[in-house]
mmCIF file of C-alpha atoms in Angstrom:
data_model
loop_
_atom_site.group_PDB
_atom_site.id
_atom_site.type_symbol
_atom_site.label_atom_id
_atom_site.label_comp_id
_atom_site.label_asym_id
_atom_site.label_seq_id
_atom_site.Cartn_x
_atom_site.Cartn_y
_atom_site.Cartn_z
ATOM 1 C CA MET Y 1 242.559 -128.071 97.285
ATOM 2 C CA GLN Y 2 241.771 -132.527 98.117
ATOM 3 C CA ILE Y 3 237.832 -133.001 98.016
ATOM 4 C CA GLY Y 4 237.095 -136.664 99.090
ATOM 5 C CA LEU Y 5 233.415 -138.490 97.147
ATOM 6 C CA VAL Y 6 232.084 -140.519 100.302
ATOM 7 C CA GLY Y 7 229.632 -142.106 101.193
ATOM 8 C CA LEU Y 8 226.702 -145.196 101.387
ATOM 9 C CA GLN Y 9 227.623 -147.810 98.252
ATOM 10 C CA TYR Y 10 225.181 -147.459 95.398
ATOM 11 C CA SER Y 11 225.400 -143.950 95.799
ATOM 12 C CA GLY Y 12 226.278 -142.724 92.395
ATOM 13 C CA LYS Y 13 230.075 -141.418 93.863
ATOM 14 C CA THR Y 14 231.355 -143.932 90.558
ATOM 15 C CA THR Y 15 229.703 -141.920 88.629
ATOM 16 C CA LEU Y 16 230.036 -138.749 89.721
ATOM 17 C CA PHE Y 17 233.354 -139.138 89.308
ATOM 18 C CA SER Y 18 233.592 -140.357 86.058
ATOM 19 C CA THR Y 19 231.388 -136.588 85.096
ATOM 20 C CA LEU Y 20 234.254 -134.488 87.011
ATOM 21 C CA ALA Y 21 236.485 -135.995 86.180
ATOM 22 C CA GLY Y 22 235.729 -136.265 81.960
ATOM 23 C CA LYS Y 23 236.011 -139.857 82.059
ATOM 24 C CA GLU Y 24 234.725 -143.107 80.781
ATOM 25 C CA ILE Y 25 233.560 -144.678 83.882
ATOM 26 C CA ASP Y 26 236.498 -148.041 84.697
ATOM 27 C CA HIS Y 27 233.720 -151.008 85.481
ATOM 28 C CA SER Y 28 237.009 -153.246 86.357
ATOM 29 C CA ILE Y 29 237.139 -151.212 89.939
ATOM 30 C CA THR Y 30 233.195 -150.511 90.574
ATOM 31 C CA GLY Y 31 232.341 -152.062 93.897
ATOM 32 C CA LYS Y 32 236.001 -152.229 94.688
ATOM 33 C CA VAL Y 33 237.846 -151.034 97.425
ATOM 34 C CA GLU Y 34 240.549 -148.880 95.445
ATOM 35 C CA THR Y 35 240.176 -145.583 95.960
ATOM 36 C CA GLN Y 36 240.837 -142.776 92.958
ATOM 37 C CA ILE Y 37 241.934 -140.500 92.267
ATOM 38 C CA ASP Y 38 242.321 -137.004 89.474
ATOM 39 C CA VAL Y 39 243.503 -133.625 89.610
ATOM 40 C CA MET Y 40 240.376 -131.570 88.225
ATOM 41 C CA LYS Y 41 241.160 -127.892 85.802
ATOM 42 C CA VAL Y 42 238.578 -125.172 87.503
ATOM 43 C CA PRO Y 43 237.351 -123.625 85.161
ATOM 44 C CA ASP Y 44 237.138 -119.986 85.062
ATOM 45 C CA GLU Y 45 235.738 -117.953 82.048
ATOM 46 C CA ARG Y 46 237.538 -114.523 83.648
ATOM 47 C CA LEU Y 47 240.561 -116.659 82.764
ATOM 48 C CA ASP Y 48 239.630 -117.355 80.018
ATOM 49 C CA ASN Y 49 238.692 -114.053 78.689
ATOM 50 C CA MET Y 50 241.960 -112.966 80.291
ATOM 51 C CA THR Y 51 243.880 -115.622 77.754
ATOM 52 C CA GLU Y 52 241.825 -114.037 74.924
ATOM 53 C CA ILE Y 53 242.874 -111.050 74.366
ATOM 54 C CA PHE Y 54 246.908 -111.912 76.027
ATOM 55 C CA ASN Y 55 246.938 -114.516 73.040
ATOM 56 C CA PRO Y 56 249.973 -116.343 76.760
ATOM 57 C CA LYS Y 57 252.154 -119.079 75.218
ATOM 58 C CA LYS Y 58 250.513 -120.735 78.620
ATOM 59 C CA GLU Y 59 246.937 -120.217 79.819
ATOM 60 C CA VAL Y 60 246.848 -122.347 83.756
ATOM 61 C CA TYR Y 61 243.847 -123.175 85.496
ATOM 62 C CA ALA Y 62 243.131 -123.536 89.645
ATOM 63 C CA THR Y 63 243.245 -127.747 89.447
ATOM 64 C CA ILE Y 64 241.374 -129.251 93.252
ATOM 65 C CA GLU Y 65 241.841 -133.570 93.581
ATOM 66 C CA VAL Y 66 238.957 -135.129 93.643
ATOM 67 C CA PHE Y 67 239.348 -138.903 95.620
ATOM 68 C CA ASP Y 68 236.640 -141.242 94.801
ATOM 69 C CA ILE Y 69 236.289 -143.360 98.267
ATOM 70 C CA PRO Y 70 235.152 -146.472 98.394
ATOM 71 C CA GLY Y 71 231.469 -146.690 99.730
ATOM 72 C CA LEU Y 72 230.699 -147.463 102.882
ATOM 73 C CA LYS Y 73 229.261 -150.810 103.668
ATOM 74 C CA MET Y 74 226.555 -151.142 105.481
ATOM 75 C CA GLN Y 75 227.470 -154.415 109.360
ATOM 76 C CA ASP Y 76 224.481 -156.491 110.712
ATOM 77 C CA ASP Y 77 224.246 -153.963 113.018
ATOM 78 C CA GLY Y 78 223.261 -151.365 110.688
ATOM 79 C CA LYS Y 79 226.578 -149.434 111.726
ATOM 80 C CA VAL Y 80 229.196 -148.861 108.636
ATOM 81 C CA LYS Y 81 232.743 -150.145 110.211
ATOM 82 C CA ILE Y 82 235.899 -146.817 109.978
ATOM 83 C CA THR Y 83 238.176 -148.096 108.600
ATOM 84 C CA ASN Y 84 241.756 -147.902 109.203
ATOM 85 C CA GLU Y 85 241.943 -147.259 104.806
ATOM 86 C CA PHE Y 86 239.441 -144.595 105.042
ATOM 87 C CA LEU Y 87 240.463 -142.442 107.543
ATOM 88 C CA ASN Y 88 244.093 -142.639 105.285
ATOM 89 C CA ASN Y 89 242.202 -141.869 102.384
ATOM 90 C CA VAL Y 90 239.399 -138.177 103.624
ATOM 91 C CA LYS Y 91 243.178 -137.455 106.046
ATOM 92 C CA ASN Y 92 244.551 -134.675 103.526
ATOM 93 C CA ASN Y 93 241.116 -134.360 102.309
ATOM 94 C CA ASP Y 94 239.942 -130.543 102.927
ATOM 95 C CA ALA Y 95 236.052 -130.985 102.513
ATOM 96 C CA LEU Y 96 233.742 -133.983 102.155
ATOM 97 C CA PHE Y 97 231.059 -134.211 99.748
ATOM 98 C CA TYR Y 98 228.595 -136.941 101.069
ATOM 99 C CA VAL Y 99 226.760 -138.121 97.889
ATOM 100 C CA ILE Y 100 223.809 -139.112 98.661
ATOM 101 C CA ARG Y 101 221.120 -141.492 96.223
ATOM 102 C CA GLN Y 102 217.245 -140.054 95.556
ATOM 103 C CA PHE Y 103 217.030 -142.015 92.373
ATOM 104 C CA ASN Y 104 215.237 -145.878 91.894
ATOM 105 C CA ASN Y 105 217.196 -148.993 90.205
ATOM 106 C CA ASP Y 106 215.812 -152.046 91.342
ATOM 107 C CA SER Y 107 218.556 -153.580 90.131
ATOM 108 C CA VAL Y 108 221.177 -151.999 92.537
ATOM 109 C CA ALA Y 109 219.406 -152.425 96.488
ATOM 110 C CA HIS Y 110 219.972 -148.762 98.395
ATOM 111 C CA PRO Y 111 221.909 -151.348 101.773
ATOM 112 C CA MET Y 112 219.029 -149.585 103.417
ATOM 113 C CA THR Y 113 216.145 -150.201 101.552
ATOM 114 C CA THR Y 114 214.875 -147.425 101.003
ATOM 115 C CA ILE Y 115 214.475 -143.807 99.647
ATOM 116 C CA ASN Y 116 215.201 -141.609 101.906
ATOM 117 C CA PRO Y 117 217.962 -138.694 101.741
ATOM 118 C CA LEU Y 118 217.599 -136.407 105.214
ATOM 119 C CA ARG Y 119 218.147 -139.769 107.099
ATOM 120 C CA ASP Y 120 221.172 -140.774 104.825
ATOM 121 C CA ILE Y 121 223.122 -137.778 105.217
ATOM 122 C CA ASN Y 122 222.145 -137.752 108.862
ATOM 123 C CA PHE Y 123 223.411 -141.224 109.188
ATOM 124 C CA LEU Y 124 226.205 -140.804 107.660
ATOM 125 C CA GLU Y 125 227.131 -136.563 110.120
ATOM 126 C CA THR Y 126 226.147 -140.048 112.746
ATOM 127 C CA GLU Y 127 228.464 -142.199 112.404
ATOM 128 C CA PHE Y 128 230.774 -139.686 112.278
ATOM 129 C CA LEU Y 129 230.114 -137.856 115.879
ATOM 130 C CA PHE Y 130 230.436 -141.383 117.156
ATOM 131 C CA TYR Y 131 233.746 -142.117 115.553
ATOM 132 C CA ASP Y 132 235.423 -138.835 116.824
ATOM 133 C CA LEU Y 133 233.871 -139.180 120.286
ATOM 134 C CA GLU Y 134 235.032 -142.406 120.384
ATOM 135 C CA PHE Y 135 238.948 -141.425 118.924
ATOM 136 C CA LEU Y 136 238.568 -138.358 121.805
ATOM 137 C CA GLU Y 137 237.258 -140.738 124.490
ATOM 138 C CA LYS Y 138 240.754 -142.120 123.858
ATOM 139 C CA ARG Y 139 242.641 -139.477 124.260
ATOM 140 C CA ILE Y 140 241.727 -137.958 127.137
ATOM 141 C CA THR Y 141 242.432 -141.572 128.970
ATOM 142 C CA LYS Y 142 245.875 -141.397 128.206
ATOM 143 C CA LEU Y 143 246.563 -138.030 128.080
ATOM 144 C CA LYS Y 144 245.029 -137.527 132.112
ATOM 145 C CA LYS Y 145 248.142 -140.404 133.068
ATOM 146 C CA GLU Y 146 250.994 -138.414 131.597
ATOM 147 C CA VAL Y 147 249.286 -134.991 133.149
ATOM 148 C CA ILE Y 148 250.138 -136.787 135.906
ATOM 149 C CA LYS Y 149 253.379 -139.120 135.051
ATOM 150 C CA ILE Y 150 255.269 -136.351 133.385
ATOM 151 C CA LYS Y 151 253.944 -133.124 134.374
ATOM 152 C CA ASP Y 152 254.263 -131.454 130.540
ATOM 153 C CA ASP Y 153 252.283 -128.383 130.497
ATOM 154 C CA LYS Y 154 251.802 -128.824 126.714
ATOM 155 C CA LEU Y 155 250.441 -132.025 127.411
ATOM 156 C CA LYS Y 156 247.413 -129.804 129.616
ATOM 157 C CA ARG Y 157 246.823 -127.647 126.902
ATOM 158 C CA GLU Y 158 246.052 -130.548 125.263
ATOM 159 C CA LEU Y 159 243.616 -132.417 127.338
ATOM 160 C CA ILE Y 160 241.823 -128.635 127.773
ATOM 161 C CA VAL Y 161 241.126 -128.431 123.769
ATOM 162 C CA VAL Y 162 240.859 -132.211 123.329
ATOM 163 C CA GLU Y 163 237.665 -131.912 126.273
ATOM 164 C CA LYS Y 164 236.220 -129.139 125.148
ATOM 165 C CA CYS Y 165 235.952 -131.236 121.470
ATOM 166 C CA TYR Y 166 234.445 -133.862 123.409
ATOM 167 C CA GLU Y 167 232.000 -131.694 125.211
ATOM 168 C CA HIS Y 168 230.595 -130.114 122.335
ATOM 169 C CA LEU Y 169 230.699 -133.651 120.563
ATOM 170 C CA GLU Y 170 228.411 -135.071 123.536
ATOM 171 C CA GLN Y 171 225.456 -132.521 122.633
ATOM 172 C CA GLU Y 172 225.678 -134.389 119.192
ATOM 173 C CA LYS Y 173 227.206 -130.987 117.229
ATOM 174 C CA PRO Y 174 230.611 -132.011 114.544
ATOM 175 C CA LEU Y 175 233.330 -129.973 115.593
ATOM 176 C CA ARG Y 176 233.517 -128.788 112.664
ATOM 177 C CA THR Y 177 230.113 -126.288 113.897
ATOM 178 C CA LEU Y 178 232.621 -124.808 117.414
ATOM 179 C CA LYS Y 179 235.014 -121.926 117.145
ATOM 180 C CA LEU Y 180 238.345 -123.640 117.678
ATOM 181 C CA THR Y 181 241.266 -120.514 118.208
ATOM 182 C CA GLU Y 182 244.559 -121.644 115.445
ATOM 183 C CA ASP Y 183 247.053 -122.394 118.484
ATOM 184 C CA GLU Y 184 243.487 -124.747 119.460
ATOM 185 C CA LEU Y 185 243.452 -126.427 116.097
ATOM 186 C CA LYS Y 186 247.173 -126.993 115.126
ATOM 187 C CA TYR Y 187 246.618 -129.713 119.225
ATOM 188 C CA LEU Y 188 243.921 -131.677 116.433
ATOM 189 C CA SER Y 189 246.194 -131.484 113.870
ATOM 190 C CA GLY Y 190 247.640 -135.047 113.955
ATOM 191 C CA PHE Y 191 244.364 -135.969 114.458
ATOM 192 C CA GLN Y 192 241.968 -137.640 111.608
ATOM 193 C CA LEU Y 193 238.524 -136.490 113.313
ATOM 194 C CA LEU Y 194 235.360 -136.754 109.943
ATOM 195 C CA THR Y 195 233.329 -133.828 111.607
ATOM 196 C CA LEU Y 196 236.372 -130.811 111.646
ATOM 197 C CA LYS Y 197 236.617 -131.591 108.154
ATOM 198 C CA LYS Y 198 233.619 -128.340 106.402
ATOM 199 C CA VAL Y 199 230.928 -130.779 104.067
ATOM 200 C CA ALA Y 200 228.040 -130.732 101.853
ATOM 201 C CA ALA Y 201 226.171 -132.820 100.308
ATOM 202 C CA ALA Y 202 225.827 -133.828 96.745
ATOM 203 C CA VAL Y 203 222.511 -135.837 96.640
ATOM 204 C CA ASN Y 204 222.007 -137.248 93.109
ATOM 205 C CA PHE Y 205 218.908 -137.127 91.051
ATOM 206 C CA ASP Y 206 217.703 -139.562 88.474
ATOM 207 C CA GLU Y 207 215.665 -138.469 85.490
ATOM 208 C CA ALA Y 208 211.711 -139.690 87.091
ATOM 209 C CA SER Y 209 212.522 -137.355 89.775
ATOM 210 C CA ILE Y 210 213.619 -133.865 87.901
ATOM 211 C CA ALA Y 211 210.345 -132.192 88.099
ATOM 212 C CA ASP Y 212 210.663 -132.719 92.441
ATOM 213 C CA VAL Y 213 213.839 -131.584 93.009
ATOM 214 C CA ASP Y 214 213.778 -128.298 94.315
ATOM 215 C CA LYS Y 215 210.965 -129.684 96.517
ATOM 216 C CA ILE Y 216 212.883 -132.238 98.017
ATOM 217 C CA VAL Y 217 216.165 -130.004 98.463
ATOM 218 C CA ASP Y 218 214.213 -126.939 100.676
ATOM 219 C CA GLU Y 219 212.762 -130.506 102.700
ATOM 220 C CA ILE Y 220 216.251 -131.861 103.180
ATOM 221 C CA LYS Y 221 217.347 -128.218 104.247
ATOM 222 C CA SER Y 222 213.784 -127.481 105.705
ATOM 223 C CA LYS Y 223 215.097 -130.592 108.375
ATOM 224 C CA ILE Y 224 218.772 -130.665 108.566
ATOM 225 C CA THR Y 225 220.328 -130.226 111.663
ATOM 226 C CA ASP Y 226 223.257 -127.807 111.338
ATOM 227 C CA ASP Y 227 223.741 -125.718 107.867
ATOM 228 C CA ILE Y 228 224.949 -128.522 104.680
ATOM 229 C CA GLU Y 229 225.247 -126.214 101.376
ATOM 230 C CA ILE Y 230 222.788 -129.264 99.718
ATOM 231 C CA ILE Y 231 223.560 -129.831 96.063
ATOM 232 C CA PRO Y 232 221.525 -131.613 93.210
ATOM 233 C CA PHE Y 233 222.520 -133.265 90.063
ATOM 234 C CA PHE Y 234 221.855 -135.811 88.271
ATOM 235 C CA ALA Y 235 224.707 -138.683 88.168
ATOM 236 C CA GLU Y 236 223.057 -140.761 85.412
ATOM 237 C CA ILE Y 237 222.342 -137.433 82.438
ATOM 238 C CA GLU Y 238 225.512 -136.182 82.600
ATOM 239 C CA TYR Y 239 227.371 -139.241 83.019
ATOM 240 C CA GLU Y 240 225.706 -139.447 79.269
ATOM 241 C CA LEU Y 241 226.303 -136.143 78.345
ATOM 242 C CA SER Y 242 229.600 -135.996 79.885
ATOM 243 C CA LEU Y 243 230.495 -138.063 76.945
ATOM 244 C CA LEU Y 244 229.506 -135.837 73.979
ATOM 245 C CA GLU Y 245 230.791 -132.523 71.607
ATOM 246 C CA PRO Y 246 230.590 -130.134 74.543
ATOM 247 C CA GLU Y 247 228.250 -127.835 71.911
ATOM 248 C CA ASP Y 248 225.924 -130.584 71.438
ATOM 249 C CA ARG Y 249 226.537 -131.105 75.285
ATOM 250 C CA ASP Y 250 224.288 -127.661 76.474
ATOM 251 C CA SER Y 251 221.746 -128.395 74.215
ATOM 252 C CA PHE Y 252 220.830 -131.269 76.136
ATOM 253 C CA MET Y 253 221.307 -129.875 79.623
ATOM 254 C CA GLU Y 254 218.790 -126.725 78.067
ATOM 255 C CA ASP Y 255 216.105 -129.845 76.661
ATOM 256 C CA TYR Y 256 216.753 -131.479 80.390
ATOM 257 C CA GLY Y 257 216.689 -127.860 82.679
ATOM 258 C CA ILE Y 258 219.797 -128.418 84.091
ATOM 259 C CA GLU Y 259 221.387 -124.688 84.359
ATOM 260 C CA GLU Y 260 224.498 -125.796 86.001
ATOM 261 C CA SER Y 261 226.648 -129.205 85.720
ATOM 262 C CA ALA Y 262 227.656 -131.059 88.300
ATOM 263 C CA LEU Y 263 230.983 -130.196 88.451
ATOM 264 C CA SER Y 264 230.457 -126.295 88.425
ATOM 265 C CA LYS Y 265 228.198 -127.278 91.082
ATOM 266 C CA ILE Y 266 230.889 -129.131 92.899
ATOM 267 C CA LEU Y 267 233.420 -126.447 92.098
ATOM 268 C CA ASN Y 268 231.761 -123.654 93.210
ATOM 269 C CA THR Y 269 230.419 -124.872 96.892
ATOM 270 C CA SER Y 270 233.847 -125.909 97.783
ATOM 271 C CA TYR Y 271 235.230 -122.772 97.041
ATOM 272 C CA LYS Y 272 232.379 -121.655 99.446
ATOM 273 C CA ILE Y 273 232.561 -123.797 102.186
ATOM 274 C CA LEU Y 274 235.990 -123.076 102.293
ATOM 275 C CA GLY Y 275 236.591 -119.776 102.224
ATOM 276 C CA LEU Y 276 238.669 -119.520 99.078
ATOM 277 C CA GLN Y 277 238.547 -117.126 96.265
ATOM 278 C CA SER Y 278 240.618 -116.337 93.057
ATOM 279 C CA PHE Y 279 243.388 -114.227 91.763
ATOM 280 C CA PHE Y 280 244.787 -113.970 88.745
ATOM 281 C CA THR Y 281 248.672 -113.072 87.167
ATOM 282 C CA VAL Y 282 248.534 -112.338 83.303
ATOM 283 C CA GLY Y 283 250.697 -111.928 80.587
ATOM 284 C CA GLU Y 284 252.087 -112.446 77.620
ATOM 285 C CA ASP Y 285 254.055 -115.398 78.941
ATOM 286 C CA GLU Y 286 250.942 -116.967 80.557
ATOM 287 C CA CYS Y 287 247.094 -116.713 82.344
ATOM 288 C CA ARG Y 288 247.208 -118.284 85.714
ATOM 289 C CA ALA Y 289 244.554 -118.107 87.744
ATOM 290 C CA TRP Y 290 245.674 -119.374 92.373
ATOM 291 C CA THR Y 291 243.168 -120.264 94.807
ATOM 292 C CA ILE Y 292 244.210 -118.734 97.956
ATOM 293 C CA LYS Y 293 241.996 -117.725 100.593
ATOM 294 C CA LYS Y 294 239.277 -114.553 101.787
ATOM 295 C CA ASN Y 295 240.775 -111.885 104.060
ATOM 296 C CA TYR Y 296 244.834 -112.659 102.370
ATOM 297 C CA THR Y 297 247.064 -109.720 102.651
ATOM 298 C CA ALA Y 298 248.891 -109.422 99.446
ATOM 299 C CA GLN Y 299 252.165 -110.407 100.594
ATOM 300 C CA GLN Y 300 250.346 -113.543 101.447
ATOM 301 C CA ALA Y 301 248.892 -114.046 97.877
ATOM 302 C CA ALA Y 302 252.681 -113.297 96.029
ATOM 303 C CA GLY Y 303 254.180 -116.407 98.735
ATOM 304 C CA VAL Y 304 251.279 -118.413 97.094
ATOM 305 C CA ILE Y 305 252.654 -117.855 93.598
ATOM 306 C CA HIS Y 306 256.537 -118.440 95.309
ATOM 307 C CA THR Y 307 257.437 -118.103 98.828
ATOM 308 C CA ASP Y 308 260.682 -115.449 97.771
ATOM 309 C CA PHE Y 309 258.025 -113.236 97.117
ATOM 310 C CA TYR Y 310 256.904 -113.129 100.313
ATOM 311 C CA ASN Y 311 259.900 -112.560 101.950
ATOM 312 C CA ARG Y 312 260.604 -109.777 99.001
ATOM 313 C CA PHE Y 313 257.447 -108.177 99.322
ATOM 314 C CA ILE Y 314 257.290 -104.428 97.585
ATOM 315 C CA ARG Y 315 254.259 -103.786 96.496
ATOM 316 C CA ALA Y 316 252.118 -105.050 94.586
ATOM 317 C CA GLU Y 317 249.757 -103.353 91.108
ATOM 318 C CA VAL Y 318 246.012 -104.255 91.576
ATOM 319 C CA VAL Y 319 243.582 -103.189 89.414
ATOM 320 C CA SER Y 320 240.137 -105.555 89.795
ATOM 321 C CA TYR Y 321 238.470 -108.129 86.106
ATOM 322 C CA LYS Y 322 235.534 -106.163 86.574
ATOM 323 C CA ASN Y 323 237.647 -102.938 85.001
ATOM 324 C CA PHE Y 324 240.590 -104.919 83.414
ATOM 325 C CA MET Y 325 238.013 -105.822 80.997
ATOM 326 C CA GLN Y 326 235.648 -102.857 80.701
ATOM 327 C CA TYR Y 327 239.017 -101.069 79.272
ATOM 328 C CA LYS Y 328 242.009 -103.943 78.289
ATOM 329 C CA SER Y 329 244.570 -103.345 78.807
ATOM 330 C CA PHE Y 330 246.841 -101.646 81.246
ATOM 331 C CA PRO Y 331 248.106 -98.530 80.084
ATOM 332 C CA LYS Y 332 244.496 -97.740 79.616
ATOM 333 C CA CYS Y 333 243.922 -98.731 82.953
ATOM 334 C CA LYS Y 334 246.749 -96.562 84.716
ATOM 335 C CA GLU Y 335 245.141 -93.877 82.526
ATOM 336 C CA ALA Y 336 241.588 -93.843 83.633
ATOM 337 C CA GLY Y 337 243.384 -94.563 87.330
ATOM 338 C CA VAL Y 338 241.900 -97.466 88.034
ATOM 339 C CA TRP Y 339 245.326 -99.065 88.485
ATOM 340 C CA ARG Y 340 247.201 -98.956 91.846
ATOM 341 C CA LEU Y 341 249.827 -99.512 94.037
ATOM 342 C CA GLU Y 342 248.933 -100.828 96.905
ATOM 343 C CA GLY Y 343 250.502 -102.498 99.916
ATOM 344 C CA LYS Y 344 251.708 -105.384 101.424
ATOM 345 C CA GLU Y 345 248.524 -105.229 103.897
ATOM 346 C CA TYR Y 346 245.799 -105.020 101.412
ATOM 347 C CA VAL Y 347 243.341 -107.271 101.334
ATOM 348 C CA VAL Y 348 243.309 -109.622 97.589
ATOM 349 C CA ALA Y 349 239.556 -109.258 96.376
ATOM 350 C CA ASP Y 350 238.064 -112.668 95.263
ATOM 351 C CA GLY Y 351 239.730 -111.245 90.771
ATOM 352 C CA ASP Y 352 242.117 -109.081 91.360
ATOM 353 C CA ILE Y 353 245.044 -109.252 88.122
ATOM 354 C CA LEU Y 354 248.034 -108.353 90.830
ATOM 355 C CA ASN Y 355 251.212 -108.116 89.354
ATOM 356 C CA ILE Y 356 254.229 -108.568 92.477
ATOM 357 C CA ARG Y 357 257.307 -106.147 92.349
ATOM 358 C CA HIS Y 358 260.006 -107.667 94.948
ATOM 359 C CA ASN Y 359 263.519 -106.618 95.664
#
């Protein structure tokens, strides 16, 4: 899974990235055009609990790849330029997180001079929508010429899909809100359409705004036109805390009234908007968390472990995490009747522990 942190300059993206990665800020690249990338472990208390029971040789967390993409610069015309470099950075991202400024800093002016999170979210949405509109308009023009010249049914079907998307964008609606079939999405897979990606907004507060967080978030939610997840976080505070020992960090977070870390919020929101969940394989050799889409079958989950497991799937031995933690051993789970055999069409639930039988 890949997510991209995008936003205007001076929004706190690099500070957030450094906090998520648990690294000191690399000031040598701050404000420059390099994209930072880091693979981060997805903390999971369930996996930790099972690791304590099995004491395996290895504990393997699910991972997420985070891209800190250079801030979009305001042009003289009040717009931002969507460059090929920006598109290359976001093209493989499964979700984009708009990093939105809600902190005051007189030494670093906001590109639009004033602090207004709702305006900034709508601005990014509009800029990305205009980019997609312009791209699809050019594609429609080209397809219409090719359909007349080549008379290919595949091109005709693509034209229908592209025109459907263009009409949706003309209504000022992002493509992620348009219901598209799997076949229709295949026609768009080669394009770098920005509004087709899942989106959330991470709003960067400072210490002075802690008391107003709920009020400001509620106000944004009440006025936002699209159903975008709004995540409040505190980049400067959490970055400083990330450099402390875990026990000190937890104590200071409590003092500040921060109940959930930015890392936890970003990860949980990523799973939510992308429709993801986890299942586990556990034993004395290894305890591992695997990420799959919701509604995956047992056979599809087996394929995530190894393609041979998909092709040679026979049965899945299944027990829920909750039931396993009640009895804390597979034999006791079997005695209690909570350990069961499921076929390839079984829909895996979040937290299931699987053992794949294959030939």
